[in-house]
JSON list of C-alpha atoms in Angstrom, two decimals:
[
{"chain": "A", "resi": 6, "resn": "MET", "atom": "CA", "xyz": [0.00, -0.01, -0.11]},
{"chain": "A", "resi": 7, "resn": "GLN", "atom": "CA", "xyz": [2.71, 2.46, 0.81]},
{"chain": "A", "resi": 8, "resn": "ALA", "atom": "CA", "xyz": [4.46, 1.88, -2.75]},
{"chain": "A", "resi": 9, "resn": "SER", "atom": "CA", "xyz": [1.18, 2.29, -4.12]},
{"chain": "A", "resi": 10, "resn": "LEU", "atom": "CA", "xyz": [0.55, 5.68, -2.55]},
{"chain": "A", "resi": 11, "resn": "THR", "atom": "CA", "xyz": [3.73, 7.21, -3.50]},
{"chain": "A", "resi": 12, "resn": "GLY", "atom": "CA", "xyz": [2.87, 6.85, -7.19]},
{"chain": "A", "resi": 13, "resn": "HIS", "atom": "CA", "xyz": [4.31, 3.30, -8.09]},
{"chain": "A", "resi": 14, "resn": "LEU", "atom": "CA", "xyz": [2.58, 0.79, -9.95]},
{"chain": "A", "resi": 15, "resn": "VAL", "atom": "CA", "xyz": [1.83, -2.03, -7.77]},
{"chain": "A", "resi": 16, "resn": "LEU", "atom": "CA", "xyz": [0.74, -5.60, -9.41]},
{"chain": "A", "resi": 17, "resn": "SER", "atom": "CA", "xyz": [-0.49, -8.16, -6.82]},
{"chain": "A", "resi": 18, "resn": "THR", "atom": "CA", "xyz": [-2.49, -11.46, -6.76]},
{"chain": "A", "resi": 19, "resn": "LEU", "atom": "CA", "xyz": [-5.33, -12.16, -4.02]},
{"chain": "A", "resi": 20, "resn": "HIS", "atom": "CA", "xyz": [-7.51, -15.47, -3.74]},
{"chain": "A", "resi": 21, "resn": "THR", "atom": "CA", "xyz": [-11.16, -14.32, -4.20]},
{"chain": "A", "resi": 22, "resn": "ASN", "atom": "CA", "xyz": [-14.36, -15.23, -6.11]},
{"chain": "A", "resi": 23, "resn": "ASP", "atom": "CA", "xyz": [-14.72, -12.06, -8.12]},
{"chain": "A", "resi": 24, "resn": "ALA", "atom": "CA", "xyz": [-13.25, -8.90, -8.56]},
{"chain": "A", "resi": 25, "resn": "PRO", "atom": "CA", "xyz": [-15.34, -6.67, -5.88]},
{"chain": "A", "resi": 26, "resn": "SER", "atom": "CA", "xyz": [-13.88, -9.46, -3.30]},
{"chain": "A", "resi": 27, "resn": "ALA", "atom": "CA", "xyz": [-10.66, -8.04, -3.43]},
{"chain": "A", "resi": 28, "resn": "VAL", "atom": "CA", "xyz": [-11.93, -5.04, -1.18]},
{"chain": "A", "resi": 29, "resn": "THR", "atom": "CA", "xyz": [-13.03, -6.85, 1.31]},
{"chain": "A", "resi": 30, "resn": "ARG", "atom": "CA", "xyz": [-10.09, -9.36, 1.11]},
{"chain": "A", "resi": 31, "resn": "LEU", "atom": "CA", "xyz": [-7.90, -6.24, 1.56]},
{"chain": "A", "resi": 32, "resn": "ASN", "atom": "CA", "xyz": [-9.90, -5.15, 4.38]},
{"chain": "A", "resi": 33, "resn": "ASN", "atom": "CA", "xyz": [-9.84, -8.47, 6.02]},
{"chain": "A", "resi": 34, "resn": "MET", "atom": "CA", "xyz": [-6.07, -8.09, 6.02]},
{"chain": "A", "resi": 35, "resn": "ASP", "atom": "CA", "xyz": [-6.33, -4.77, 7.83]},
{"chain": "A", "resi": 36, "resn": "VAL", "atom": "CA", "xyz": [-6.01, -2.49, 5.07]},
{"chain": "A", "resi": 37, "resn": "GLU", "atom": "CA", "xyz": [-7.70, 0.53, 6.06]},
{"chain": "A", "resi": 38, "resn": "SER", "atom": "CA", "xyz": [-10.59, 1.77, 3.90]},
{"chain": "A", "resi": 39, "resn": "TYR", "atom": "CA", "xyz": [-9.38, 5.22, 3.24]},
{"chain": "A", "resi": 40, "resn": "LEU", "atom": "CA", "xyz": [-6.10, 3.02, 2.17]},
{"chain": "A", "resi": 41, "resn": "LEU", "atom": "CA", "xyz": [-7.71, 1.03, -0.32]},
{"chain": "A", "resi": 42, "resn": "ALA", "atom": "CA", "xyz": [-9.76, 4.13, -1.82]},
{"chain": "A", "resi": 43, "resn": "ALA", "atom": "CA", "xyz": [-6.60, 5.74, -2.32]},
{"chain": "A", "resi": 44, "resn": "SER", "atom": "CA", "xyz": [-4.75, 3.53, -3.98]},
{"chain": "A", "resi": 45, "resn": "LEU", "atom": "CA", "xyz": [-6.59, 0.59, -5.38]},
{"chain": "A", "resi": 46, "resn": "GLU", "atom": "CA", "xyz": [-7.18, 1.53, -9.36]},
{"chain": "A", "resi": 47, "resn": "VAL", "atom": "CA", "xyz": [-8.38, -1.61, -10.94]},
{"chain": "A", "resi": 48, "resn": "VAL", "atom": "CA", "xyz": [-8.94, -5.36, -9.97]},
{"chain": "A", "resi": 49, "resn": "LEU", "atom": "CA", "xyz": [-8.80, -7.86, -12.46]},
{"chain": "A", "resi": 50, "resn": "ALA", "atom": "CA", "xyz": [-10.60, -11.54, -11.42]},
{"chain": "A", "resi": 51, "resn": "GLN", "atom": "CA", "xyz": [-9.63, -14.35, -13.97]},
{"chain": "A", "resi": 52, "resn": "ARG", "atom": "CA", "xyz": [-10.40, -17.88, -14.55]},
{"chain": "A", "resi": 53, "resn": "LEU", "atom": "CA", "xyz": [-8.90, -20.31, -17.15]},
{"chain": "A", "resi": 54, "resn": "VAL", "atom": "CA", "xyz": [-11.08, -22.61, -18.88]},
{"chain": "A", "resi": 55, "resn": "ARG", "atom": "CA", "xyz": [-10.41, -25.54, -21.39]},
{"chain": "A", "resi": 56, "resn": "LYS", "atom": "CA", "xyz": [-11.26, -24.74, -24.80]},
{"chain": "A", "resi": 57, "resn": "LEU", "atom": "CA", "xyz": [-13.59, -26.63, -27.17]},
{"chain": "A", "resi": 58, "resn": "CYS", "atom": "CA", "xyz": [-11.40, -28.86, -29.88]},
{"chain": "A", "resi": 59, "resn": "SER", "atom": "CA", "xyz": [-11.80, -26.77, -33.22]},
{"chain": "A", "resi": 60, "resn": "GLU", "atom": "CA", "xyz": [-12.16, -30.61, -35.00]},
{"chain": "A", "resi": 61, "resn": "CYS", "atom": "CA", "xyz": [-14.70, -31.99, -33.18]},
{"chain": "A", "resi": 62, "resn": "ARG", "atom": "CA", "xyz": [-16.73, -28.87, -32.32]},
{"chain": "A", "resi": 63, "resn": "GLU", "atom": "CA", "xyz": [-20.38, -28.96, -32.79]},
{"chain": "A", "resi": 64, "resn": "PRO", "atom": "CA", "xyz": [-23.54, -27.41, -31.92]},
{"chain": "A", "resi": 65, "resn": "ALA", "atom": "CA", "xyz": [-25.31, -29.12, -29.08]},
{"chain": "A", "resi": 66, "resn": "ASN", "atom": "CA", "xyz": [-28.73, -28.94, -27.28]},
{"chain": "A", "resi": 67, "resn": "PRO", "atom": "CA", "xyz": [-29.19, -29.63, -23.84]},
{"chain": "A", "resi": 68, "resn": "THR", "atom": "CA", "xyz": [-31.93, -31.62, -22.40]},
{"chain": "A", "resi": 69, "resn": "GLY", "atom": "CA", "xyz": [-34.09, -32.21, -19.62]},
{"chain": "A", "resi": 70, "resn": "SER", "atom": "CA", "xyz": [-32.91, -30.96, -15.77]},
{"chain": "A", "resi": 71, "resn": "ALA", "atom": "CA", "xyz": [-29.70, -29.70, -17.67]},
{"chain": "A", "resi": 72, "resn": "ARG", "atom": "CA", "xyz": [-31.46, -27.18, -20.18]},
{"chain": "A", "resi": 73, "resn": "GLU", "atom": "CA", "xyz": [-33.64, -25.87, -17.23]},
{"chain": "A", "resi": 74, "resn": "ARG", "atom": "CA", "xyz": [-30.48, -25.14, -14.86]},
{"chain": "A", "resi": 75, "resn": "LEU", "atom": "CA", "xyz": [-28.69, -23.24, -17.87]},
{"chain": "A", "resi": 76, "resn": "LYS", "atom": "CA", "xyz": [-31.94, -21.45, -18.60]},
{"chain": "A", "resi": 77, "resn": "GLU", "atom": "CA", "xyz": [-32.22, -20.25, -15.07]},
{"chain": "A", "resi": 78, "resn": "LEU", "atom": "CA", "xyz": [-28.03, -19.14, -15.45]},
{"chain": "A", "resi": 79, "resn": "GLY", "atom": "CA", "xyz": [-28.64, -17.19, -18.76]},
{"chain": "A", "resi": 80, "resn": "PHE", "atom": "CA", "xyz": [-27.75, -19.36, -21.27]},
{"chain": "A", "resi": 81, "resn": "ASP", "atom": "CA", "xyz": [-29.08, -19.13, -24.67]},
{"chain": "A", "resi": 82, "resn": "VAL", "atom": "CA", "xyz": [-29.51, -22.83, -24.96]},
{"chain": "A", "resi": 83, "resn": "GLU", "atom": "CA", "xyz": [-29.80, -22.66, -28.88]},
{"chain": "A", "resi": 84, "resn": "LYS", "atom": "CA", "xyz": [-26.36, -21.47, -29.23]},
{"chain": "A", "resi": 85, "resn": "LEU", "atom": "CA", "xyz": [-24.22, -23.90, -27.13]},
{"chain": "A", "resi": 86, "resn": "TYR", "atom": "CA", "xyz": [-21.60, -26.06, -28.44]},
{"chain": "A", "resi": 87, "resn": "ALA", "atom": "CA", "xyz": [-19.70, -29.55, -27.57]},
{"chain": "A", "resi": 88, "resn": "SER", "atom": "CA", "xyz": [-17.39, -31.89, -28.71]},
{"chain": "A", "resi": 89, "resn": "LYS", "atom": "CA", "xyz": [-17.24, -35.45, -28.96]},
{"chain": "A", "resi": 90, "resn": "GLY", "atom": "CA", "xyz": [-13.69, -36.12, -28.99]},
{"chain": "A", "resi": 91, "resn": "CYS", "atom": "CA", "xyz": [-11.48, -36.74, -31.72]},
{"chain": "A", "resi": 92, "resn": "PRO", "atom": "CA", "xyz": [-7.84, -37.85, -32.52]},
{"chain": "A", "resi": 93, "resn": "ARG", "atom": "CA", "xyz": [-6.61, -34.07, -32.39]},
{"chain": "A", "resi": 94, "resn": "CYS", "atom": "CA", "xyz": [-7.94, -33.51, -28.90]},
{"chain": "A", "resi": 95, "resn": "ARG", "atom": "CA", "xyz": [-7.00, -37.39, -27.85]},
{"chain": "A", "resi": 96, "resn": "SER", "atom": "CA", "xyz": [-10.97, -37.91, -27.52]},
{"chain": "A", "resi": 97, "resn": "SER", "atom": "CA", "xyz": [-11.32, -35.31, -24.64]},
{"chain": "A", "resi": 98, "resn": "GLY", "atom": "CA", "xyz": [-13.18, -32.85, -26.33]},
{"chain": "A", "resi": 99, "resn": "TYR", "atom": "CA", "xyz": [-10.89, -29.66, -25.26]},
{"chain": "A", "resi": 100, "resn": "SER", "atom": "CA", "xyz": [-7.46, -28.79, -26.68]},
{"chain": "A", "resi": 101, "resn": "GLY", "atom": "CA", "xyz": [-5.95, -25.64, -25.21]},
{"chain": "A", "resi": 102, "resn": "ARG", "atom": "CA", "xyz": [-7.15, -23.14, -22.57]},
{"chain": "A", "resi": 103, "resn": "ILE", "atom": "CA", "xyz": [-8.63, -19.58, -22.52]},
{"chain": "A", "resi": 104, "resn": "GLY", "atom": "CA", "xyz": [-9.09, -17.01, -20.17]},
{"chain": "A", "resi": 105, "resn": "ILE", "atom": "CA", "xyz": [-12.63, -15.57, -18.79]},
{"chain": "A", "resi": 106, "resn": "PHE", "atom": "CA", "xyz": [-12.17, -11.92, -16.98]},
{"chain": "A", "resi": 107, "resn": "GLU", "atom": "CA", "xyz": [-14.28, -9.69, -14.81]},
{"chain": "A", "resi": 108, "resn": "LEU", "atom": "CA", "xyz": [-12.34, -6.08, -14.65]},
{"chain": "A", "resi": 109, "resn": "PHE", "atom": "CA", "xyz": [-13.44, -3.65, -12.00]},
{"chain": "A", "resi": 110, "resn": "CYS", "atom": "CA", "xyz": [-12.27, -0.47, -12.35]},
{"chain": "A", "resi": 111, "resn": "ILE", "atom": "CA", "xyz": [-12.32, 1.95, -9.27]},
{"chain": "A", "resi": 112, "resn": "ASP", "atom": "CA", "xyz": [-13.80, 5.44, -9.91]},
{"chain": "A", "resi": 113, "resn": "ASP", "atom": "CA", "xyz": [-14.91, 8.06, -7.49]},
{"chain": "A", "resi": 114, "resn": "GLU", "atom": "CA", "xyz": [-18.49, 6.48, -6.54]},
{"chain": "A", "resi": 115, "resn": "ILE", "atom": "CA", "xyz": [-16.56, 3.04, -5.67]},
{"chain": "A", "resi": 116, "resn": "ARG", "atom": "CA", "xyz": [-13.98, 4.73, -3.72]},
{"chain": "A", "resi": 117, "resn": "ASP", "atom": "CA", "xyz": [-16.74, 6.57, -1.61]},
{"chain": "A", "resi": 118, "resn": "LEU", "atom": "CA", "xyz": [-18.13, 3.04, -1.20]},
{"chain": "A", "resi": 119, "resn": "ILE", "atom": "CA", "xyz": [-15.19, 1.64, 0.04]},
{"chain": "A", "resi": 120, "resn": "VAL", "atom": "CA", "xyz": [-14.32, 4.88, 2.45]},
{"chain": "A", "resi": 121, "resn": "GLY", "atom": "CA", "xyz": [-17.82, 4.05, 3.72]},
{"chain": "A", "resi": 122, "resn": "GLY", "atom": "CA", "xyz": [-17.10, 0.39, 4.68]},
{"chain": "A", "resi": 123, "resn": "ALA", "atom": "CA", "xyz": [-19.85, -0.65, 1.74]},
{"chain": "A", "resi": 124, "resn": "ASP", "atom": "CA", "xyz": [-20.56, -4.79, 2.11]},
{"chain": "A", "resi": 125, "resn": "LEU", "atom": "CA", "xyz": [-19.64, -6.82, -0.52]},
{"chain": "A", "resi": 126, "resn": "GLN", "atom": "CA", "xyz": [-22.92, -6.82, -1.92]},
{"chain": "A", "resi": 127, "resn": "ALA", "atom": "CA", "xyz": [-23.25, -2.99, -2.42]},
{"chain": "A", "resi": 128, "resn": "LEU", "atom": "CA", "xyz": [-19.78, -3.40, -3.94]},
{"chain": "A", "resi": 129, "resn": "ARG", "atom": "CA", "xyz": [-21.09, -6.18, -6.58]},
{"chain": "A", "resi": 130, "resn": "LYS", "atom": "CA", "xyz": [-24.34, -3.76, -7.09]},
{"chain": "A", "resi": 131, "resn": "ALA", "atom": "CA", "xyz": [-22.48, -0.78, -8.11]},
{"chain": "A", "resi": 132, "resn": "ALA", "atom": "CA", "xyz": [-19.81, -3.04, -10.33]},
{"chain": "A", "resi": 133, "resn": "ARG", "atom": "CA", "xyz": [-22.92, -4.14, -12.23]},
{"chain": "A", "resi": 134, "resn": "GLN", "atom": "CA", "xyz": [-24.14, -0.76, -12.64]},
{"chain": "A", "resi": 135, "resn": "HIS", "atom": "CA", "xyz": [-20.70, 0.67, -13.84]},
{"chain": "A", "resi": 136, "resn": "GLY", "atom": "CA", "xyz": [-21.13, -2.17, -16.63]},
{"chain": "A", "resi": 137, "resn": "VAL", "atom": "CA", "xyz": [-18.94, -4.73, -15.18]},
{"chain": "A", "resi": 138, "resn": "ARG", "atom": "CA", "xyz": [-19.44, -8.16, -16.48]},
{"chain": "A", "resi": 139, "resn": "SER", "atom": "CA", "xyz": [-18.77, -11.04, -14.25]},
{"chain": "A", "resi": 140, "resn": "LEU", "atom": "CA", "xyz": [-16.73, -14.02, -14.90]},
{"chain": "A", "resi": 141, "resn": "PHE", "atom": "CA", "xyz": [-19.91, -15.83, -15.57]},
{"chain": "A", "resi": 142, "resn": "GLU", "atom": "CA", "xyz": [-21.19, -13.59, -18.05]},
{"chain": "A", "resi": 143, "resn": "ASP", "atom": "CA", "xyz": [-17.88, -13.40, -19.99]},
{"chain": "A", "resi": 144, "resn": "GLY", "atom": "CA", "xyz": [-17.74, -17.36, -19.80]},
{"chain": "A", "resi": 145, "resn": "VAL", "atom": "CA", "xyz": [-21.65, -17.20, -21.12]},
{"chain": "A", "resi": 146, "resn": "ALA", "atom": "CA", "xyz": [-20.59, -15.19, -24.13]},
{"chain": "A", "resi": 147, "resn": "LYS", "atom": "CA", "xyz": [-17.40, -17.38, -24.66]},
{"chain": "A", "resi": 148, "resn": "ALA", "atom": "CA", "xyz": [-19.41, -20.52, -24.42]},
{"chain": "A", "resi": 149, "resn": "SER", "atom": "CA", "xyz": [-22.31, -19.17, -26.98]},
{"chain": "A", "resi": 150, "resn": "GLN", "atom": "CA", "xyz": [-19.55, -18.37, -29.50]},
{"chain": "A", "resi": 151, "resn": "GLY", "atom": "CA", "xyz": [-18.46, -22.27, -29.23]},
{"chain": "A", "resi": 152, "resn": "ILE", "atom": "CA", "xyz": [-14.96, -21.53, -27.31]},
{"chain": "A", "resi": 153, "resn": "THR", "atom": "CA", "xyz": [-15.73, -23.54, -24.79]},
{"chain": "A", "resi": 154, "resn": "SER", "atom": "CA", "xyz": [-18.48, -25.39, -23.02]},
{"chain": "A", "resi": 155, "resn": "ALA", "atom": "CA", "xyz": [-21.47, -24.36, -20.72]},
{"chain": "A", "resi": 156, "resn": "ASP", "atom": "CA", "xyz": [-20.21, -27.26, -18.27]},
{"chain": "A", "resi": 157, "resn": "GLU", "atom": "CA", "xyz": [-16.63, -25.65, -18.38]},
{"chain": "A", "resi": 158, "resn": "VAL", "atom": "CA", "xyz": [-18.17, -22.41, -17.46]},
{"chain": "A", "resi": 159, "resn": "LEU", "atom": "CA", "xyz": [-19.98, -23.92, -14.40]},
{"chain": "A", "resi": 160, "resn": "ARG", "atom": "CA", "xyz": [-17.08, -25.86, -13.15]},
{"chain": "A", "resi": 161, "resn": "VAL", "atom": "CA", "xyz": [-14.85, -22.56, -12.97]},
{"chain": "A", "resi": 162, "resn": "THR", "atom": "CA", "xyz": [-17.86, -20.28, -12.12]},
{"chain": "A", "resi": 163, "resn": "VAL", "atom": "CA", "xyz": [-20.58, -21.44, -9.99]}
]
């Protein structure tokens, strides 16, 4: 915190479930709210998901309870993909990985919330109002494009 307050760029890692949780995690580590508000500029949450194999990827239409659960979570179930496995992916259906991201930029309104001791739900709500796309939403977008599968997004985000 001291380095960032003197104008240095400080990059660090924390283990949290999402980007706004970094604020509460740092508070729990006894970093004062006013120091966080003064020094925090941006938080990026990220997860790696497996990419569907481009050779055996095909449109998939989930059925039954899986279909209903995916609809509840906001998936467009008409635009999902799956891979059956092939020699290229060694029958796994996946080849490589790609990141899903959540970028939380700290502006004056968020700083006021931090100084005021806002709880995690208030920070998440403010993030949404500022257009922050959650890890899950970024994963849904990538699943809808056939980059990854719904199962993979659910595995790393829910």
